[in-house]
Coordinates of C-alpha atoms and ligand atoms in Angstrom, one line a residue:
M765 CA -22.1 2.4 38.1
A766 CA -24.2 5.1 36.7
T767 CA -21.8 6.2 33.9
K768 CA -23.4 6.4 30.4
S769 CA -22.5 3.7 28.0
L770 CA -20.2 4.6 25.1
A771 CA -23.0 4.0 22.6
E772 CA -25.4 6.2 24.5
S773 CA -23.0 9.1 25.1
V774 CA -23.1 10.5 21.6
P775 CA -24.1 12.7 20.1
D776 CA -24.7 15.3 22.7
A777 CA -27.6 17.8 22.6
R778 CA -25.7 19.9 20.0
G779 CA -25.1 16.9 17.8
R780 CA -21.5 16.5 18.7
F781 CA -19.5 13.4 18.8
G782 CA -16.7 14.7 21.0
A783 CA -15.2 17.5 18.9
Y784 CA -16.9 16.3 15.7
G785 CA -20.3 16.7 14.1
G786 CA -22.4 19.7 15.0
R787 CA -24.5 22.0 12.7
Y788 CA -22.3 24.3 10.4
V789 CA -25.0 25.7 8.1
P790 CA -26.3 29.0 6.9
E791 CA -29.0 30.6 9.0
T792 CA -31.7 29.6 6.5
L793 CA -31.1 25.9 7.3
M794 CA -31.3 26.2 11.1
A795 CA -35.1 26.1 11.3
P796 CA -35.6 23.2 8.9
L797 CA -32.9 21.2 10.8
E798 CA -34.6 21.9 14.1
E799 CA -37.9 20.9 12.7
L800 CA -36.4 17.6 11.5
E801 CA -34.7 16.9 14.8
R802 CA -38.0 17.5 16.6
A803 CA -39.9 15.3 14.2
Y804 CA -37.3 12.5 14.4
T805 CA -37.1 12.6 18.2
E806 CA -40.9 12.2 18.3
A807 CA -41.0 9.4 15.8
R808 CA -38.3 7.4 17.6
S809 CA -40.6 6.8 20.6
D810 CA -43.9 6.5 18.6
A811 CA -45.0 2.9 18.4
K812 CA -47.0 3.5 15.3
F813 CA -44.0 4.9 13.4
Q814 CA -41.8 2.0 14.5
Q815 CA -44.4 -0.5 13.4
E816 CA -44.7 1.1 9.9
L817 CA -40.9 1.1 9.7
N818 CA -40.6 -2.5 10.8
D819 CA -43.3 -3.5 8.4
L820 CA -41.6 -1.9 5.4
L821 CA -38.2 -3.3 6.4
H822 CA -39.6 -6.7 6.5
N823 CA -42.1 -6.9 3.7
F824 CA -40.7 -4.3 1.2
A825 CA -36.9 -4.5 1.8
G826 CA -36.5 -8.1 2.9
R827 CA -35.3 -7.9 6.5
P828 CA -34.0 -9.7 8.5
T829 CA -31.0 -10.4 6.3
P830 CA -29.1 -13.7 6.9
L831 CA -25.9 -14.0 8.9
Q832 CA -24.3 -16.7 6.8
F833 CA -21.5 -18.9 8.0
A834 CA -19.0 -18.7 5.1
S835 CA -17.6 -22.3 5.6
R836 CA -15.6 -22.4 2.4
L837 CA -14.0 -19.0 2.8
T838 CA -13.2 -19.9 6.4
E839 CA -11.5 -23.1 5.2
Y840 CA -9.7 -21.3 2.3
L841 CA -8.2 -18.6 4.5
G842 CA -7.3 -21.0 7.3
G843 CA -7.9 -18.4 10.0
P844 CA -11.0 -17.3 12.0
K845 CA -14.6 -18.4 11.5
I846 CA -16.2 -15.9 9.1
Y847 CA -19.8 -15.0 9.1
L848 CA -21.2 -12.7 6.3
K849 CA -24.1 -10.3 7.1
R850 CA -26.0 -10.4 3.9
E851 CA -27.1 -6.8 3.3
D852 CA -26.6 -7.6 -0.4
L853 CA -29.8 -9.5 -0.4
L854 CA -32.0 -6.4 0.4
H855 CA -34.3 -4.8 -2.2
T856 CA -32.2 -2.6 -4.5
G857 CA -29.1 -4.6 -3.6
A858 CA -27.6 -2.8 -0.6
H859 CA -28.0 -1.5 2.9
K860 CA -29.0 2.0 1.7
I861 CA -32.7 1.1 1.5
N862 CA -32.8 1.0 5.4
N863 CA -32.1 4.7 5.7
C864 CA -34.3 5.7 2.7
I865 CA -37.3 3.8 4.2
G866 CA -36.8 5.6 7.5
Q867 CA -36.4 9.0 6.1
G868 CA -39.2 8.5 3.6
L869 CA -41.6 7.6 6.4
L870 CA -40.4 10.6 8.4
A871 CA -41.0 12.9 5.5
A872 CA -44.5 11.6 5.2
R873 CA -45.0 12.1 8.9
M874 CA -43.8 15.7 8.7
G875 CA -46.5 16.3 6.0
K876 CA -43.9 16.7 3.3
R877 CA -45.0 15.3 -0.1
R878 CA -41.6 15.6 -1.8
V879 CA -38.1 14.4 -1.3
V880 CA -34.9 15.6 -2.8
A881 CA -31.6 13.8 -2.8
E882 CA -28.2 13.9 -4.5
T883 CA -26.4 10.9 -5.9
G884 CA -22.9 10.2 -7.2
A885 CA -22.9 6.8 -8.8
G886 CA -26.8 6.6 -8.6
Q887 CA -27.1 4.0 -5.9
H888 CA -28.6 6.3 -3.3
G889 CA -30.7 8.0 -6.0
V890 CA -32.2 4.6 -6.9
A891 CA -33.0 3.6 -3.3
T892 CA -34.6 7.0 -2.7
A893 CA -36.7 6.8 -5.9
T894 CA -37.8 3.3 -5.0
V895 CA -38.9 4.4 -1.5
A896 CA -40.6 7.5 -2.8
A897 CA -42.6 5.4 -5.2
R898 CA -43.7 3.0 -2.5
L899 CA -44.8 5.9 -0.3
G900 CA -46.3 8.1 -3.0
L901 CA -43.9 10.9 -2.6
D902 CA -42.6 13.2 -5.4
C903 CA -38.9 12.7 -5.9
T904 CA -36.2 14.8 -7.4
V905 CA -32.6 13.6 -7.7
Y906 CA -29.6 15.8 -8.5
M907 CA -26.7 14.3 -10.2
G908 CA -23.5 15.7 -11.8
A909 CA -23.8 15.8 -15.5
E910 CA -20.5 13.8 -15.7
D911 CA -21.9 11.1 -13.4
M912 CA -25.1 10.9 -15.3
E913 CA -23.2 10.1 -18.4
R914 CA -21.1 7.4 -16.5
Q915 CA -24.2 5.9 -14.8
R916 CA -26.8 5.9 -17.5
L917 CA -28.5 2.7 -16.4
N918 CA -29.1 4.2 -12.9
V919 CA -30.6 7.4 -14.4
F920 CA -32.9 5.1 -16.4
R921 CA -33.9 3.2 -13.3
M922 CA -34.7 6.4 -11.3
R923 CA -36.8 7.7 -14.1
L924 CA -38.6 4.4 -14.5
L925 CA -39.4 4.7 -10.8
G926 CA -41.0 8.1 -11.5
A927 CA -38.3 10.3 -10.1
E928 CA -37.1 13.5 -11.8
V929 CA -33.4 13.4 -12.4
I930 CA -31.7 16.8 -12.8
G931 CA -28.2 17.0 -14.2
V932 CA -25.9 19.5 -12.6
D933 CA -23.7 21.1 -15.2
V934 CA -21.6 23.4 -13.1
G935 CA -18.2 23.0 -11.3
S936 CA -16.7 19.6 -11.6
K937 CA -20.1 18.2 -12.6
T938 CA -19.9 15.4 -9.9
L939 CA -21.2 14.7 -6.5
K940 CA -20.2 17.8 -4.6
D941 CA -21.9 20.1 -7.1
A942 CA -25.0 17.9 -7.0
I943 CA -25.0 18.4 -3.2
N944 CA -25.0 22.1 -3.5
E945 CA -28.0 22.1 -6.0
A946 CA -30.0 19.7 -3.7
M947 CA -29.3 22.0 -0.7
R948 CA -30.5 25.0 -2.7
D949 CA -33.7 23.2 -3.7
W950 CA -34.3 22.2 -0.1
V951 CA -34.0 25.8 1.2
T952 CA -36.2 27.1 -1.5
N953 CA -39.0 24.4 -1.0
V954 CA -38.5 23.5 2.6
R955 CA -42.2 23.7 3.5
T956 CA -43.1 20.8 1.2
T957 CA -39.7 19.1 0.9
H958 CA -37.4 16.8 2.8
Y959 CA -33.8 16.4 2.1
L960 CA -33.0 12.7 2.1
L961 CA -29.3 12.5 2.9
G962 CA -27.6 9.2 2.0
S963 CA -25.0 8.6 4.6
V964 CA -24.0 9.5 8.2
L965 CA -22.8 12.9 7.1
G966 CA -24.3 16.4 7.0
A967 CA -25.5 18.6 9.9
H968 CA -27.1 17.4 13.0
P969 CA -29.5 15.4 13.3
Y970 CA -28.5 13.6 10.0
P971 CA -25.4 11.6 11.3
A972 CA -27.3 10.3 14.4
M973 CA -30.6 9.7 12.5
V974 CA -29.1 7.9 9.6
R975 CA -27.1 5.8 12.0
D976 CA -30.2 4.8 13.9
F977 CA -31.9 3.7 10.7
H978 CA -29.0 1.3 10.0
R979 CA -28.6 0.0 13.6
V980 CA -30.9 -2.8 12.7
I981 CA -27.9 -4.4 10.9
G982 CA -25.9 -4.7 14.2
Q983 CA -29.0 -5.6 16.2
E984 CA -29.9 -8.5 13.9
A985 CA -26.2 -9.6 13.7
R986 CA -25.9 -9.7 17.5
E987 CA -28.9 -11.8 17.9
Q988 CA -27.9 -14.1 15.0
I989 CA -24.4 -14.7 16.3
L990 CA -25.6 -15.3 19.8
N991 CA -27.9 -17.9 18.4
S992 CA -25.4 -19.7 16.3
E993 CA -22.1 -19.3 18.4
K994 CA -23.6 -18.6 21.9
R995 CA -21.1 -15.7 22.2
L996 CA -20.2 -12.3 20.7
P997 CA -17.8 -12.0 17.8
D998 CA -14.2 -11.1 18.2
W999 CA -14.1 -8.8 15.1
L1000 CA -16.4 -6.7 12.9
F1001 CA -15.3 -5.6 9.5
A1002 CA -17.0 -3.1 7.2
C1003 CA -16.2 -0.7 4.4
V1004 CA -16.4 3.0 5.1
G1005 CA -17.6 5.6 2.6
G1006 CA -19.6 8.1 4.5
G1007 CA -19.8 5.3 7.1
S1008 CA -23.4 4.3 7.3
N1009 CA -23.2 0.5 6.8
A1010 CA -20.1 0.4 9.2
I1011 CA -21.8 2.4 11.9
G1012 CA -25.0 0.4 11.5
L1013 CA -23.0 -2.8 12.3
F1014 CA -20.8 -1.3 14.9
N1015 CA -23.0 0.8 17.0
D1016 CA -24.8 -1.9 19.1
F1017 CA -21.4 -3.5 19.9
L1018 CA -19.6 -0.3 21.1
D1019 CA -20.1 -1.2 24.7
D1020 CA -18.6 -4.7 24.3
A1021 CA -15.0 -3.9 24.9
D1022 CA -13.8 -7.3 23.5
V1023 CA -15.4 -6.8 20.1
R1024 CA -12.8 -5.2 17.9
M1025 CA -13.9 -3.1 14.9
V1026 CA -12.2 -2.4 11.6
G1027 CA -13.4 0.2 9.2
V1028 CA -12.0 -0.1 5.7
E1029 CA -11.6 2.9 3.4
A1030 CA -10.7 3.3 -0.2
G1031 CA -6.9 3.2 -0.8
G1032 CA -7.5 3.8 -4.5
R1033 CA -4.3 3.9 -6.6
G1034 CA -2.0 4.9 -3.8
T1035 CA -1.1 7.1 -0.8
A1036 CA -0.7 10.5 -2.7
L1037 CA -3.4 13.1 -2.1
G1038 CA -5.9 12.8 -4.9
E1039 CA -5.3 9.1 -5.5
H1040 CA -7.4 7.7 -2.6
A1041 CA -10.3 8.4 -0.3
A1042 CA -8.7 7.3 3.0
R1043 CA -9.6 9.9 5.7
L1044 CA -8.7 8.0 8.9
A1045 CA -6.1 5.6 7.7
A1046 CA -3.1 8.0 8.2
A1047 CA -1.3 5.4 10.2
T1048 CA -1.0 3.3 7.1
G1049 CA 0.6 6.1 5.1
F1050 CA -2.4 7.7 3.4
G1051 CA -2.0 11.5 3.8
G1052 CA -4.0 14.6 3.4
A1053 CA -6.9 14.4 5.8
K1054 CA -7.4 17.0 8.5
P1055 CA -10.3 18.0 10.6
G1056 CA -12.5 20.6 8.8
V1057 CA -16.1 21.4 7.8
L1058 CA -17.8 19.8 4.8
Q1059 CA -21.5 19.7 4.1
G1060 CA -22.5 21.1 7.5
T1061 CA -20.4 18.8 9.7
Y1062 CA -17.0 19.0 11.4
T1063 CA -15.0 15.9 10.7
Y1064 CA -11.9 14.5 8.9
V1065 CA -11.7 15.9 5.3
L1066 CA -9.2 15.2 2.6
Q1067 CA -7.8 18.7 1.7
T1068 CA -4.8 20.4 0.2
P1069 CA -2.3 22.1 2.5
D1070 CA -4.2 25.5 1.8
G1071 CA -7.5 24.0 2.8
Q1072 CA -9.1 23.3 -0.6
I1073 CA -11.2 20.1 -0.7
S1074 CA -9.1 17.4 -2.4
T1075 CA -10.2 15.3 -5.3
T1076 CA -10.5 11.6 -4.5
H1077 CA -10.2 8.3 -6.4
S1078 CA -11.6 4.9 -5.8
V1079 CA -12.7 2.1 -8.1
S1080 CA -15.8 1.9 -6.0
A1081 CA -18.0 5.0 -6.3
G1082 CA -19.6 4.4 -2.8
L1083 CA -16.3 5.0 -1.0
D1084 CA -15.2 7.8 -3.2
Y1085 CA -15.9 10.9 -0.9
P1086 CA -13.5 13.4 0.7
A1087 CA -15.2 13.4 4.2
I1088 CA -16.2 10.7 6.7
G1089 CA -19.1 10.6 9.2
P1090 CA -18.2 12.4 12.4
Q1091 CA -18.9 9.4 14.6
H1092 CA -16.1 7.5 12.9
A1093 CA -13.7 10.4 13.5
W1094 CA -14.7 10.2 17.2
L1095 CA -14.3 6.4 17.3
A1096 CA -10.9 6.7 15.6
D1097 CA -9.6 9.3 18.1
R1098 CA -10.7 7.2 21.0
G1099 CA -9.1 4.1 19.4
R1100 CA -12.4 2.3 19.8
A1101 CA -12.4 1.4 16.1
E1102 CA -9.5 1.0 13.8
Y1103 CA -9.4 2.4 10.3
T1104 CA -7.3 1.2 7.4
A1105 CA -7.4 1.4 3.6
V1106 CA -7.3 -1.1 0.8
R1107 CA -6.3 -0.4 -2.8
D1108 CA -8.4 -0.8 -5.9
E1109 CA -6.7 -4.0 -7.1
E1110 CA -6.7 -5.7 -3.7
A1111 CA -10.5 -5.1 -3.6
I1112 CA -11.0 -6.5 -7.1
E1113 CA -9.0 -9.6 -6.1
A1114 CA -11.1 -10.0 -2.9
L1115 CA -14.3 -9.7 -5.0
K1116 CA -13.2 -12.5 -7.3
T1117 CA -12.3 -14.7 -4.3
L1118 CA -15.8 -14.4 -2.7
A1119 CA -17.4 -15.0 -6.1
E1120 CA -15.4 -18.2 -6.8
I1121 CA -15.4 -19.6 -3.3
E1122 CA -18.8 -18.7 -1.9
G1123 CA -20.9 -17.9 -4.9
I1124 CA -21.5 -14.3 -3.9
I1125 CA -20.5 -11.3 -6.0
P1126 CA -20.1 -8.5 -3.5
A1127 CA -20.2 -4.8 -4.3
L1128 CA -16.7 -3.4 -4.9
E1129 CA -17.2 -1.3 -1.7
S1130 CA -17.9 -4.5 0.5
A1131 CA -14.9 -6.2 -1.3
H1132 CA -12.6 -3.6 0.4
A1133 CA -13.6 -4.9 3.8
L1134 CA -13.1 -8.5 2.7
A1135 CA -9.6 -7.6 1.4
E1136 CA -8.6 -6.3 4.7
L1137 CA -9.9 -9.5 6.5
M1138 CA -8.0 -11.6 3.9
R1139 CA -4.7 -9.7 4.7
R1140 CA -5.1 -10.5 8.4
A1141 CA -6.8 -13.9 8.5
A1142 CA -3.5 -15.9 8.6
K1143 CA -2.5 -14.1 11.8
M1144 CA -5.8 -14.7 13.5
K1145 CA -6.7 -17.7 15.6
R1146 CA -9.1 -20.4 14.5
D1147 CA -11.5 -20.0 17.3
E1148 CA -11.9 -16.3 16.7
I1149 CA -15.2 -15.2 15.2
V1150 CA -15.5 -12.5 12.5
I1151 CA -18.6 -10.8 11.2
L1152 CA -18.0 -9.1 7.8
N1153 CA -20.7 -6.8 6.5
V1154 CA -21.5 -7.5 2.8
S1155 CA -23.0 -4.0 2.3
G1156 CA -24.2 -4.7 -1.2
R1157 CA -24.1 -6.9 -4.3
G1158 CA -21.7 -6.5 -7.2
D1159 CA -24.2 -6.4 -10.1
K1160 CA -23.8 -2.7 -10.5
D1161 CA -20.0 -3.0 -10.8
M1162 CA -19.9 -5.4 -13.8
E1163 CA -18.9 -2.8 -16.4
I1164 CA -16.1 -1.4 -14.2
L1165 CA -14.9 -4.9 -13.5
A1166 CA -14.9 -5.9 -17.1
R1167 CA -12.4 -3.1 -17.7
Y1168 CA -10.0 -4.3 -15.0
V1169 CA -10.3 -8.1 -15.0
Ligands
PLP2136 C1 -23.1 3.5 -0.8 C2 -22.5 2.3 -0.5 C3 -21.4 2.1 0.5 C4 -20.8 3.3 1.2 O1 -21.7 4.1 2.0 P1 -21.5 4.0 3.6 O2 -22.4 5.2 4.0 O3 -20.1 4.2 4.0 O4 -22.1 2.7 4.0 C5 -20.9 0.9 0.8 N1 -21.3 -0.2 0.2 C6 -22.3 -0.2 -0.8 C7 -22.8 -1.5 -1.4 C8 -22.8 1.0 -1.1 O5 -23.9 1.1 -2.1

């Protein structure tokens, strides 16, 4: 049969994942996005680029990451065999570095000596500043003034790494205002500057490009599980903020119809609009998300009945965002992946469980995925195999945890 595989069918030439994705930007951004798309398309099939990328992923970031059999967690939950994909062991403590290395190399390849990024809690800013230092690029990070106050340690880290951190003192003084400022900077300085976007969001080609830089997670996991179990897993679990760590794990299993996928969003404090960041988990009662345009892409967006972007809440900053990557919206519509939400306190309980039972303190984001697995484990069979993506480590969350525990 000559039909295209599911994984290869998106995005189309216009950057669409079914109805989602695309390029909803002002005219001034069309040329830079086209330039980026061309450069990325060339780099993908350039052996030298791939070699530099692999070298940095290996020697700088620490890939491949282990796929660890969690024997004690498996025994404790009494259900399926659980394997942990240990992205928490990467340099800077999370999967984010995969994408930053890829885009940093691409910026250098395009002859751009400067990167700009926005950051909420500071994790993406730190990963960007880290890679910029390694590659000798200038780096400017925009951050809401409110967030800078809350995340002083990360501001300190970025500055130590040589980045300029600019506080954004307008609007709500948080992530979405920082995004606007970073975009403005990019438009103004586009000849010398690359906009290093942190998840599978934004206008085409970002959702596809960022996904591709994270596909290594699923490619490694596939090879590793085939080595240890001689077969593919039955389930994949990952948390979903913008959706980059999840799609990185899922993508190379999309054509394996027997591999089920669960994306876990932030259920926050409850189902009311403003209390959570669950965009695709409507089936479990979380309301307020409708298709709409945010940050250049058409996808599910949490919004008020009259179309204003809703505020969101999550104990984990990485999941606290009103929109979701367009490929996830597409996968949800097709029923290829399932999306659900976990509340703050369930994620905290899951974090404590993994810490006590496996000696791993996961990021609060990753703990959401674990909490969903813990809910379901009792109903799953003992010969089923699960891969859970531990997207990052929990060191960054100690202050928040100390407040809750
Ligand atoms: C940023 C972050 C996330 C959420 O981002 P995605 O793009 O959804 O992967 C998840 N886990 C950790 C540890 C993060 O730092």
